[in-house]
Coordinates of C-alpha atoms and ligand atoms in Angstrom, one line a residue:
M2 CA -47.6 48.5 21.7
S3 CA -46.0 47.3 18.3
L4 CA -49.4 48.5 16.6
Y5 CA -48.2 52.4 17.3
Y6 CA -44.6 51.5 16.5
D7 CA -45.8 49.2 13.3
A8 CA -48.2 52.7 12.4
V9 CA -45.4 55.1 12.8
S10 CA -42.7 53.0 10.7
I11 CA -45.5 52.4 8.0
L12 CA -46.0 56.4 8.0
T13 CA -42.4 57.5 7.8
A14 CA -41.1 54.8 5.3
P15 CA -39.9 56.1 2.1
S16 CA -42.5 55.8 -0.6
T17 CA -40.1 53.7 -3.0
T18 CA -42.2 50.7 -2.4
G19 CA -45.2 51.9 -4.6
G20 CA -48.8 50.6 -4.7
S21 CA -51.8 51.6 -3.1
F22 CA -51.3 52.7 0.8
K23 CA -53.1 49.6 2.0
S24 CA -50.9 47.2 -0.2
R25 CA -48.2 48.6 1.3
I26 CA -49.1 47.9 4.6
Y27 CA -49.8 44.3 3.5
N28 CA -46.9 43.9 1.8
A29 CA -44.5 45.5 4.6
R30 CA -42.1 42.9 6.0
N31 CA -41.0 44.6 9.2
I32 CA -44.3 44.8 11.0
K33 CA -45.6 42.7 13.7
S34 CA -49.4 43.7 14.4
A35 CA -52.5 42.7 12.0
P36 CA -52.4 45.0 8.7
A37 CA -56.0 45.4 9.1
Q38 CA -55.3 47.0 12.4
I39 CA -52.5 49.3 11.4
Y40 CA -54.4 50.5 8.5
A41 CA -57.7 51.3 10.5
L42 CA -55.6 53.0 13.1
I43 CA -53.8 55.2 10.6
I44 CA -57.1 56.1 8.7
E45 CA -59.0 56.6 11.6
A46 CA -56.3 59.0 13.4
S47 CA -56.3 60.8 9.8
K48 CA -60.0 61.7 10.2
W49 CA -59.2 63.1 13.5
D50 CA -55.6 64.6 13.3
I51 CA -56.5 68.4 13.3
L52 CA -58.5 68.0 16.5
L53 CA -55.9 65.3 18.2
K54 CA -53.3 68.3 17.4
E55 CA -55.3 70.9 19.3
V56 CA -55.6 68.6 22.3
I57 CA -52.3 67.4 22.5
E58 CA -50.8 70.8 22.4
A59 CA -53.5 72.3 24.9
A60 CA -52.3 69.5 27.3
G61 CA -48.8 70.3 26.6
I62 CA -47.9 66.2 26.7
L63 CA -45.2 66.5 24.4
K64 CA -43.1 69.2 26.5
L65 CA -43.7 66.8 29.6
E66 CA -42.9 63.6 27.8
P67 CA -39.8 64.1 25.8
K68 CA -39.8 60.1 24.7
L69 CA -42.9 60.9 22.9
T70 CA -42.8 62.0 19.0
P71 CA -45.6 64.0 17.8
L72 CA -46.7 61.2 15.4
L73 CA -46.6 58.5 18.3
S74 CA -48.5 60.7 20.6
L75 CA -51.5 61.3 17.9
L76 CA -52.0 57.5 17.5
L77 CA -52.0 56.9 21.0
V78 CA -53.9 59.8 21.9
H79 CA -56.2 58.8 19.3
D80 CA -56.9 55.4 20.7
L81 CA -57.1 56.7 24.5
L82 CA -59.9 59.5 23.4
L83 CA -61.7 57.9 20.4
A84 CA -61.0 54.1 19.9
K85 CA -64.0 51.4 21.2
S86 CA -61.6 49.5 22.9
G87 CA -58.7 52.2 24.1
L88 CA -55.5 52.0 23.9
A89 CA -53.9 48.5 22.3
A90 CA -51.0 47.7 25.0
K91 CA -51.0 46.2 28.4
S92 CA -51.5 48.6 31.4
T93 CA -48.1 47.8 32.5
H94 CA -46.6 49.0 29.0
P95 CA -44.5 52.3 29.7
L96 CA -46.2 53.8 26.7
R97 CA -49.4 53.3 27.7
Q98 CA -48.6 54.7 31.2
T99 CA -47.1 57.6 29.8
I100 CA -50.2 58.6 28.3
E101 CA -52.7 57.5 30.8
R102 CA -50.5 59.7 33.1
H103 CA -52.2 62.8 31.0
K104 CA -55.8 61.3 30.5
T105 CA -57.6 63.5 32.7
R106 CA -56.0 66.7 31.5
L107 CA -56.1 65.0 27.5
R108 CA -60.3 64.4 27.9
G109 CA -61.0 67.6 29.1
E110 CA -59.3 69.3 26.6
F111 CA -60.8 67.1 24.4
T112 CA -64.4 68.1 25.9
K113 CA -63.5 71.9 25.6
A114 CA -62.9 71.3 21.7
R115 CA -65.7 69.6 21.1
V116 CA -67.9 72.1 22.8
R117 CA -66.0 74.9 21.2
R118 CA -67.3 73.2 18.0
G119 CA -70.9 73.1 19.6
C120 CA -71.0 69.5 19.0
A121 CA -73.1 67.4 21.3
T122 CA -72.1 64.1 19.9
I123 CA -69.0 62.2 18.6
P124 CA -70.3 61.7 15.3
A125 CA -71.6 65.4 15.2
L126 CA -67.8 66.4 15.7
K127 CA -66.5 63.7 13.5
D128 CA -68.5 65.8 10.6
A129 CA -67.3 69.4 11.9
I130 CA -63.7 67.7 11.8
A131 CA -64.4 67.1 8.2
R132 CA -65.8 69.9 7.4
E133 CA -62.7 72.1 9.0
K134 CA -60.3 69.8 7.2
L135 CA -61.7 70.4 3.7
A136 CA -61.8 74.1 4.5
L137 CA -58.2 74.2 5.4
Q138 CA -57.3 72.1 2.3
G139 CA -59.1 74.7 0.1
A140 CA -57.6 77.6 1.9
A141 CA -54.1 75.9 1.2
G142 CA -55.0 75.5 -2.6
I143 CA -55.2 72.1 -2.7
S144 CA -58.1 71.0 -4.4
T145 CA -59.4 67.5 -2.9
A146 CA -62.1 67.4 -5.5
I147 CA -59.1 66.0 -7.3
Y148 CA -59.6 62.9 -5.6
P149 CA -63.2 62.1 -5.3
R150 CA -64.7 59.1 -3.9
W151 CA -66.6 57.2 -6.4
V152 CA -70.0 55.3 -5.3
R153 CA -71.2 52.8 -7.5
V154 CA -75.2 52.2 -7.4
N155 CA -75.6 48.4 -7.4
N156 CA -78.7 48.1 -9.5
I157 CA -79.3 44.6 -8.0
R158 CA -80.6 45.8 -4.8
T159 CA -81.4 49.5 -5.7
T160 CA -81.7 52.1 -8.4
L161 CA -79.9 55.6 -9.0
E162 CA -83.3 57.2 -8.4
K163 CA -83.8 55.8 -4.8
Q164 CA -80.1 56.3 -3.9
L165 CA -80.8 59.8 -4.8
S166 CA -83.6 60.2 -2.5
T167 CA -82.3 58.5 0.3
T168 CA -78.4 58.5 0.5
F169 CA -77.7 61.4 -1.4
A170 CA -81.0 63.2 -0.3
G171 CA -79.1 65.7 1.0
Y172 CA -76.7 66.2 -1.7
E173 CA -76.6 69.2 -3.9
Q174 CA -75.8 67.9 -7.6
V175 CA -72.8 69.8 -9.2
S176 CA -71.3 69.8 -12.6
S177 CA -67.8 69.5 -12.0
L178 CA -65.6 67.7 -9.9
A179 CA -63.5 71.0 -8.8
E180 CA -66.9 71.8 -7.0
L181 CA -66.8 68.9 -4.7
I182 CA -64.5 71.1 -2.5
L183 CA -67.6 71.3 0.0
P184 CA -69.2 68.2 1.3
K185 CA -72.5 67.2 0.7
R186 CA -72.1 67.9 -3.3
M187 CA -72.0 65.3 -5.8
V188 CA -71.4 64.8 -9.4
L189 CA -73.3 62.3 -11.5
D190 CA -70.7 60.7 -13.9
P191 CA -71.2 61.8 -17.6
H192 CA -69.1 58.6 -18.9
V193 CA -70.3 55.4 -16.4
P194 CA -73.9 55.0 -15.8
D195 CA -75.0 55.2 -12.1
L196 CA -71.7 56.4 -10.8
I197 CA -71.5 59.2 -8.4
A198 CA -68.5 61.3 -7.2
V199 CA -68.6 63.0 -3.8
A200 CA -65.9 64.4 -2.0
P201 CA -63.0 62.4 -0.8
G202 CA -63.3 62.4 2.9
A203 CA -67.3 61.4 2.4
E204 CA -67.5 58.0 4.9
F205 CA -70.3 55.4 3.7
T206 CA -69.0 52.6 5.0
S207 CA -71.4 52.9 8.2
S208 CA -74.5 54.0 5.9
P209 CA -77.3 51.1 5.4
A210 CA -76.9 51.5 1.7
Y211 CA -73.1 50.7 2.0
K212 CA -73.9 47.7 4.4
N213 CA -76.8 46.1 2.5
G214 CA -74.7 46.3 -1.0
E215 CA -77.1 49.0 -2.5
I216 CA -73.9 51.2 -3.2
I217 CA -70.4 50.0 -3.9
L218 CA -67.2 52.2 -3.3
Q219 CA -65.4 51.7 -6.6
D220 CA -62.9 54.1 -8.4
K221 CA -64.3 55.4 -12.0
A222 CA -61.5 53.7 -13.9
S223 CA -62.2 50.6 -12.5
C224 CA -65.8 50.8 -13.9
F225 CA -64.5 50.8 -17.2
P226 CA -63.9 47.2 -18.0
A227 CA -67.5 46.0 -17.2
Y228 CA -69.4 48.7 -18.6
L229 CA -67.5 48.2 -22.0
L230 CA -68.1 44.5 -22.2
V231 CA -71.8 44.9 -21.0
G232 CA -72.7 48.0 -22.4
D233 CA -76.1 50.4 -21.8
E234 CA -79.6 49.1 -21.2
D235 CA -80.8 49.7 -24.7
E236 CA -77.8 48.7 -26.5
G237 CA -75.9 46.5 -24.3
W238 CA -75.7 42.4 -23.8
D239 CA -78.1 41.2 -26.1
D240 CA -76.7 38.0 -27.5
G241 CA -78.1 35.5 -24.4
G242 CA -74.8 34.2 -23.7
G243 CA -73.0 33.8 -20.3
L244 CA -70.2 36.2 -18.9
L245 CA -66.9 35.2 -17.1
D246 CA -64.6 37.0 -15.0
G247 CA -61.3 35.1 -15.3
C248 CA -59.3 37.0 -12.1
A249 CA -62.1 38.8 -10.0
A250 CA -61.1 39.1 -6.6
P251 CA -62.0 41.0 -4.9
G252 CA -65.3 41.4 -7.2
N253 CA -65.6 44.8 -8.1
K254 CA -65.9 44.1 -12.1
T255 CA -67.9 41.0 -11.3
T256 CA -70.4 42.6 -9.4
H257 CA -70.7 45.7 -11.6
M258 CA -71.3 43.1 -14.6
A259 CA -73.8 41.5 -12.6
S260 CA -75.5 45.1 -11.9
L261 CA -75.1 46.3 -15.3
L262 CA -77.0 43.1 -16.6
A263 CA -79.9 43.6 -13.8
K264 CA -80.6 46.8 -14.9
Q265 CA -81.5 45.7 -18.7
Q266 CA -82.9 42.8 -17.0
H267 CA -85.7 45.3 -15.2
K268 CA -85.8 47.4 -18.2
H269 CA -86.5 44.3 -20.2
N270 CA -88.7 42.5 -17.6
K271 CA -86.5 39.4 -18.1
G272 CA -86.1 37.1 -15.1
T273 CA -82.8 37.4 -13.4
G274 CA -82.0 33.8 -14.6
T275 CA -81.5 35.2 -18.0
Y276 CA -77.8 35.6 -17.8
H277 CA -74.8 34.1 -15.9
I278 CA -71.5 34.8 -14.9
F279 CA -68.9 32.8 -14.1
S280 CA -66.1 34.4 -11.5
M281 CA -63.0 32.7 -10.5
D282 CA -59.9 33.7 -8.8
Q283 CA -56.9 31.5 -8.6
S284 CA -56.2 32.8 -4.9
P285 CA -58.5 30.5 -2.6
I286 CA -58.1 33.7 0.0
R287 CA -59.1 36.2 -2.5
A288 CA -62.1 34.1 -3.8
K289 CA -63.3 34.3 -0.2
T290 CA -63.4 38.0 -0.5
L291 CA -64.9 37.7 -3.8
Q292 CA -67.9 35.3 -2.7
K293 CA -68.6 37.7 0.1
M294 CA -68.5 40.6 -2.2
V295 CA -71.1 39.2 -4.7
S296 CA -73.2 37.9 -1.9
T297 CA -73.4 41.4 -0.4
A298 CA -74.4 42.9 -3.8
G299 CA -77.2 40.5 -3.8
A300 CA -75.6 38.6 -7.0
D301 CA -75.7 35.0 -5.8
T302 CA -78.3 33.5 -8.1
M303 CA -76.4 35.4 -11.1
V304 CA -73.0 34.5 -10.4
T305 CA -70.8 31.2 -9.6
V306 CA -67.6 31.6 -8.3
L307 CA -65.3 29.0 -8.8
P308 CA -62.9 29.5 -5.6
G309 CA -59.1 28.9 -6.3
Q310 CA -59.5 28.6 -10.1
D311 CA -56.9 29.3 -12.3
F312 CA -58.1 30.7 -15.3
L313 CA -55.3 29.3 -17.4
A314 CA -56.5 25.9 -16.2
L315 CA -59.9 26.2 -17.1
D316 CA -60.7 24.2 -20.3
P317 CA -63.0 26.2 -22.9
T318 CA -64.8 23.2 -24.4
D319 CA -66.3 22.3 -20.7
P320 CA -69.5 22.1 -21.7
R321 CA -70.4 24.8 -18.4
F322 CA -68.7 27.4 -20.8
E323 CA -70.3 26.6 -24.0
N324 CA -72.4 29.8 -24.1
V325 CA -69.9 32.0 -22.6
S326 CA -69.5 35.0 -25.0
G327 CA -68.1 37.8 -23.1
L328 CA -65.1 37.4 -20.9
L329 CA -63.6 40.2 -18.5
L330 CA -59.5 39.7 -18.0
D331 CA -58.2 42.0 -15.0
P332 CA -54.9 40.3 -14.4
S333 CA -52.2 41.1 -12.0
C334 CA -50.2 43.8 -13.1
S335 CA -47.4 45.8 -11.8
G336 CA -50.1 48.2 -10.3
S337 CA -48.0 51.5 -11.2
G338 CA -50.8 53.0 -12.2
I339 CA -51.9 53.6 -8.7
I340 CA -48.2 54.5 -7.6
G341 CA -49.3 58.0 -7.2
R342 CA -52.8 57.7 -6.0
D343 CA -51.4 59.9 -2.7
D344 CA -53.6 57.7 -0.5
V345 CA -51.3 57.7 2.1
P346 CA -52.6 59.7 4.8
K347 CA -50.7 62.9 5.5
L348 CA -51.3 63.5 9.2
T349 CA -51.3 67.0 10.7
L350 CA -48.9 66.8 13.6
P351 CA -48.9 68.2 16.7
E352 CA -45.9 70.8 18.0
S353 CA -43.6 69.9 20.2
T354 CA -40.6 72.2 21.7
T355 CA -38.2 70.7 19.1
T356 CA -40.4 70.1 16.3
S357 CA -42.1 72.1 13.5
S358 CA -45.8 72.0 13.3
S359 CA -48.3 70.4 10.8
S360 CA -45.3 68.6 9.3
S361 CA -46.6 65.9 6.6
S362 CA -45.6 62.6 8.2
T363 CA -45.5 60.3 5.0
G364 CA -43.7 59.2 2.4
K365 CA -43.3 61.6 -0.6
K366 CA -45.8 61.8 -3.3
R367 CA -44.7 60.3 -6.5
K368 CA -43.9 62.9 -9.1
R369 CA -46.1 63.1 -12.4
R370 CA -45.0 62.9 -15.9
A371 CA -42.1 65.0 -17.2
N372 CA -44.1 67.0 -19.6
D373 CA -47.2 67.8 -17.0
E374 CA -47.4 71.6 -15.9
D375 CA -47.9 73.0 -12.3
D376 CA -46.4 70.5 -10.4
S377 CA -46.4 72.8 -7.0
R378 CA -49.8 72.2 -5.5
E379 CA -49.8 69.2 -3.7
G380 CA -52.2 66.4 -4.8
K381 CA -52.9 68.4 -7.9
K382 CA -52.2 65.5 -10.0
S383 CA -51.4 61.9 -9.9
S384 CA -50.3 59.3 -12.8
T385 CA -53.2 56.9 -12.2
T386 CA -54.0 54.9 -15.1
T387 CA -56.1 52.1 -16.0
T388 CA -56.0 50.9 -19.7
T389 CA -58.8 48.9 -20.7
T390 CA -59.2 47.0 -24.0
T391 CA -62.1 45.8 -25.5
M392 CA -61.8 43.3 -28.3
T393 CA -64.5 41.8 -30.0
E394 CA -64.8 38.7 -32.7
S395 CA -65.4 40.3 -36.4
P396 CA -62.3 43.2 -24.6
S397 CA -59.1 48.8 -11.6
A398 CA -58.1 50.5 -7.3
T399 CA -58.4 49.5 -3.7
D400 CA -56.6 46.7 -3.5
E401 CA -57.7 45.1 -6.5
N402 CA -53.9 44.8 -7.4
D403 CA -52.0 41.9 -6.0
V404 CA -48.7 42.6 -7.1
P405 CA -46.4 45.0 -5.5
V406 CA -44.6 47.2 -7.6
T407 CA -41.4 46.8 -5.6
G408 CA -38.2 46.8 -7.4
M409 CA -39.9 46.3 -10.6
T410 CA -37.4 45.8 -13.5
E411 CA -38.3 45.7 -17.1
E412 CA -37.7 42.0 -17.1
R413 CA -40.3 41.9 -14.4
L414 CA -42.5 43.7 -16.5
I415 CA -41.9 41.5 -19.7
K416 CA -42.7 38.4 -17.4
L417 CA -46.2 40.0 -16.5
S418 CA -46.7 41.2 -19.9
N419 CA -46.0 37.5 -21.0
L420 CA -48.7 36.2 -18.4
Q421 CA -50.9 38.7 -19.3
T422 CA -50.8 37.8 -23.0
R423 CA -51.4 34.4 -22.4
I424 CA -54.5 35.0 -20.1
V425 CA -56.1 36.9 -22.7
E426 CA -55.2 34.7 -25.6
H427 CA -56.8 31.9 -23.5
A428 CA -59.7 33.8 -23.1
L429 CA -60.1 34.2 -26.8
S430 CA -60.1 30.8 -27.5
F431 CA -63.4 30.2 -25.8
P432 CA -65.8 28.7 -28.5
A433 CA -68.5 31.1 -28.3
A434 CA -66.6 34.0 -27.2
T435 CA -67.4 37.6 -29.3
R436 CA -66.3 40.0 -26.8
V437 CA -63.4 40.1 -24.1
T438 CA -62.2 43.0 -22.2
Y439 CA -58.4 43.4 -20.9
S440 CA -57.4 45.7 -18.1
T441 CA -54.9 46.7 -15.9
C442 CA -54.1 49.4 -13.4
S443 CA -50.6 50.0 -15.2
I444 CA -49.2 53.0 -16.9
H445 CA -46.7 50.6 -18.9
L446 CA -47.0 50.3 -22.4
L447 CA -45.4 46.5 -22.2
E448 CA -48.6 45.7 -20.1
N449 CA -51.1 47.5 -22.1
E450 CA -51.0 48.5 -25.6
A451 CA -47.9 46.0 -26.1
V452 CA -50.2 43.2 -24.8
V453 CA -53.2 44.2 -27.2
S454 CA -50.3 43.9 -30.2
R455 CA -49.2 40.7 -29.0
I456 CA -52.5 39.5 -28.9
L457 CA -53.6 40.6 -32.1
A458 CA -50.8 38.9 -33.8
S459 CA -51.5 35.7 -31.8
E460 CA -52.2 32.7 -33.6
V461 CA -56.0 32.5 -32.0
A462 CA -56.6 35.8 -33.1
R463 CA -55.6 35.3 -36.6
T464 CA -57.4 32.2 -37.0
R465 CA -60.8 33.4 -35.1
G466 CA -60.8 36.9 -36.9
W467 CA -60.5 38.9 -33.7
R468 CA -60.0 42.7 -33.9
V469 CA -60.2 45.9 -31.3
L470 CA -63.8 47.2 -31.0
R471 CA -63.8 50.4 -32.8
R472 CA -65.0 53.6 -30.9
D473 CA -68.2 53.9 -32.6
E474 CA -69.2 50.4 -31.4
Q475 CA -68.5 51.3 -27.7
P476 CA -71.0 52.0 -25.1
V477 CA -72.3 55.9 -25.0
G478 CA -70.5 57.0 -22.1
M479 CA -67.2 55.5 -23.4
K480 CA -67.5 56.6 -26.8
K481 CA -67.0 60.6 -25.1
W482 CA -63.7 59.2 -23.3
V483 CA -60.8 61.3 -24.3
H484 CA -57.7 59.2 -23.3
R485 CA -57.3 56.4 -25.6
G486 CA -54.0 54.0 -26.2
V487 CA -50.8 55.5 -26.7
R488 CA -48.0 54.2 -29.3
E489 CA -44.8 55.0 -26.9
E490 CA -44.3 54.7 -23.4
R491 CA -45.2 57.4 -21.4
V492 CA -41.9 58.8 -19.5
V493 CA -43.1 58.9 -15.6
E494 CA -40.5 61.2 -13.8
G495 CA -38.8 59.7 -10.8
G496 CA -41.1 56.7 -10.4
A497 CA -40.1 53.4 -9.0
A498 CA -40.7 51.4 -11.8
T499 CA -38.7 52.2 -15.0
G500 CA -39.2 49.4 -17.5
G501 CA -41.0 49.9 -21.1
E502 CA -39.2 53.3 -22.0
G503 CA -38.4 53.1 -25.3
V504 CA -40.8 50.3 -26.4
E505 CA -43.2 51.4 -29.1
V506 CA -45.8 49.5 -30.7
T507 CA -47.9 49.6 -34.1
L508 CA -51.3 49.6 -33.6
S509 CA -53.5 51.6 -36.0
D510 CA -55.4 54.6 -35.0
E511 CA -58.6 52.8 -34.8
E512 CA -57.2 50.0 -32.9
L513 CA -55.9 52.6 -30.3
E514 CA -58.9 53.9 -30.1
G515 CA -60.1 50.4 -28.6
C516 CA -57.6 51.0 -25.7
L517 CA -58.8 53.5 -22.8
R518 CA -56.4 55.1 -20.6
Y519 CA -57.3 56.6 -17.3
G520 CA -55.0 59.5 -16.2
E521 CA -54.9 63.2 -16.4
I522 CA -57.7 64.4 -18.2
K523 CA -59.7 67.6 -19.3
E524 CA -62.2 69.0 -17.4
E525 CA -65.5 67.2 -18.1
Q526 CA -67.7 69.9 -19.6
N527 CA -65.2 69.7 -22.6
E528 CA -66.2 65.9 -23.4
V529 CA -69.7 66.1 -24.1
E530 CA -68.6 67.4 -27.3
V531 CA -68.5 64.9 -30.5
D532 CA -65.8 62.9 -31.2
E533 CA -63.7 64.5 -33.7
K534 CA -63.8 67.6 -31.8
L535 CA -62.7 65.5 -28.4
D536 CA -59.8 64.3 -30.4
E537 CA -58.6 67.6 -31.0
D538 CA -58.9 68.8 -27.7
E539 CA -56.7 65.9 -26.3
E540 CA -53.8 67.7 -27.0
G541 CA -54.6 70.6 -24.8
E542 CA -54.3 71.1 -21.1
D543 CA -55.2 68.3 -19.1
E544 CA -57.3 67.9 -15.4
W545 CA -57.1 65.3 -13.5
E546 CA -60.4 63.7 -12.7
G547 CA -60.0 60.7 -10.2
F548 CA -57.8 57.5 -9.7
S549 CA -58.3 54.0 -10.1
D550 CA -58.8 51.1 -7.1
Ligands
SAM1 C1 -56.3 43.1 -10.3 S1 -56.5 41.6 -9.3 C2 -58.4 41.7 -10.0 C3 -59.6 42.9 -9.5 C4 -60.7 42.3 -9.6 N1 -60.6 42.4 -11.3 C5 -61.8 43.3 -9.2 O1 -62.2 44.3 -10.0 O2 -62.1 43.7 -8.1 C6 -56.3 40.3 -10.0 C7 -56.4 39.0 -9.7 O3 -56.1 38.2 -10.6 C8 -55.8 36.9 -9.7 N2 -55.3 36.0 -10.6 C9 -54.1 36.3 -11.4 N3 -53.7 35.5 -12.2 C10 -54.7 34.4 -12.1 C11 -55.3 33.5 -12.8 N4 -54.4 32.8 -13.6 N5 -56.2 32.9 -12.7 C12 -57.3 33.0 -11.8 N6 -57.1 34.5 -10.9 C13 -55.7 34.7 -11.3 C14 -54.9 37.5 -8.5 O4 -55.3 36.4 -7.5 C15 -55.8 38.8 -8.2 O5 -56.9 38.6 -7.4

């Protein structure tokens, strides 16, 4: 039974720990059950919450069983009615017996709720509930479209055109993220090729395209580094050198690089062996996930995974790397940019005689920056930021991040910044390197622009003539991106991390243009203008566009 108590403890813990919802579970110290099991239970229960509330209230079990809390009852009833293997508890456990005393009633109410919605099957019912939830959120003024689900088409296995006529066949193409409030709508991203935004609740993990690696769920910000490095099919990577991903697990950016290369190769009729990618992670466990993702994406022939390899221990003069000309570095960071992603499910709970209804079960949402307006609508904005810098020689989240932000102090940020700087400096020393991207999912200047500034001042950068890539040299979609580097730390109100305020960098305007920030941005239709206009507009009101994995 600890599964249900563990899930309750995760959902009711104060949100001071930061990180994505998944990382909070994996980093929780007080749980006994498998983190994956807790995660799956909460995510699944959150998809059904409004129906479960209806069933539990109609069955009246909270009045009959005073030991059950609304949240506990919702999780238990979910498993009783919907989990393939039923309740995860011994038949003698008192909590299981409490629920099972009412199983006939609960099942009866569940059937009535299904029939009321005219659904013959459970999948049809699931769809109906997803639509009801979206409509309810819309009615409450919560724009779910601000947290779209991002789907990247994998050019190794398929094409955008094929996916539009299969996976997205029933989808209506709309032009702004705000219109994703209704299901079965999609936006083709104007910045990153082959990237599609859909409504946040959209489920793809059981689709053939997802299982076959034709589509990959990867947030927009996490797509910047590979695109900046590899570029478009017409003006992209053409120096024939190899690529290297130094901090690669779970593999989103490695597989994105492979996809971009595959597109270029198809277009120019080159064989898939033309380019090669070395991909590594110092964690042997995470490297297994990396290898799995590479294989699922069909990139085995393009990518060599070096499991458990510390990038800093890699010898740049090793003959294997003599042609490596592009390196992508996405090292461990504070993860502060994903702290506000609000991906902790908020469950609508059943009413008991003593408990008020529809309470949000989960921790508080992180506040936005002090100077943001309109904080009143829950989920309106988040402070998610990924910064990517591309450097040239005369360079994400899901669970990409592996450092919990718990107790993040300035001292800790400086340590991370030191390590990040060492990692990028090491990349700059590869003999054939001409381009390097560095990215974090941190909002802190210390981990972003300050790292760039330190790298530029390093000996290797000065002797080798490294500089930051100018905006006019960036791939087409990235030139249009509005948010660029900043000189001063942005103050984040109420954030768990405090470090870095007061820190400044002296990067030139041109160098800041090479640092792309992901965060609150303007509506996309304003971004198709010329660069100068975009710069002017940047000062204006901004709209949240998505979040990073
Ligand atoms: C933010 S995650 C990378 C996410 C990945 N780029 C993606 O897009 O899926 C950082 C990874 O860097 C790895 N890492 C940190 N320092 C490293 C080093 N010195 N050498 C190799 N891997 C390292 C960590 O184990 C972690 O898996």
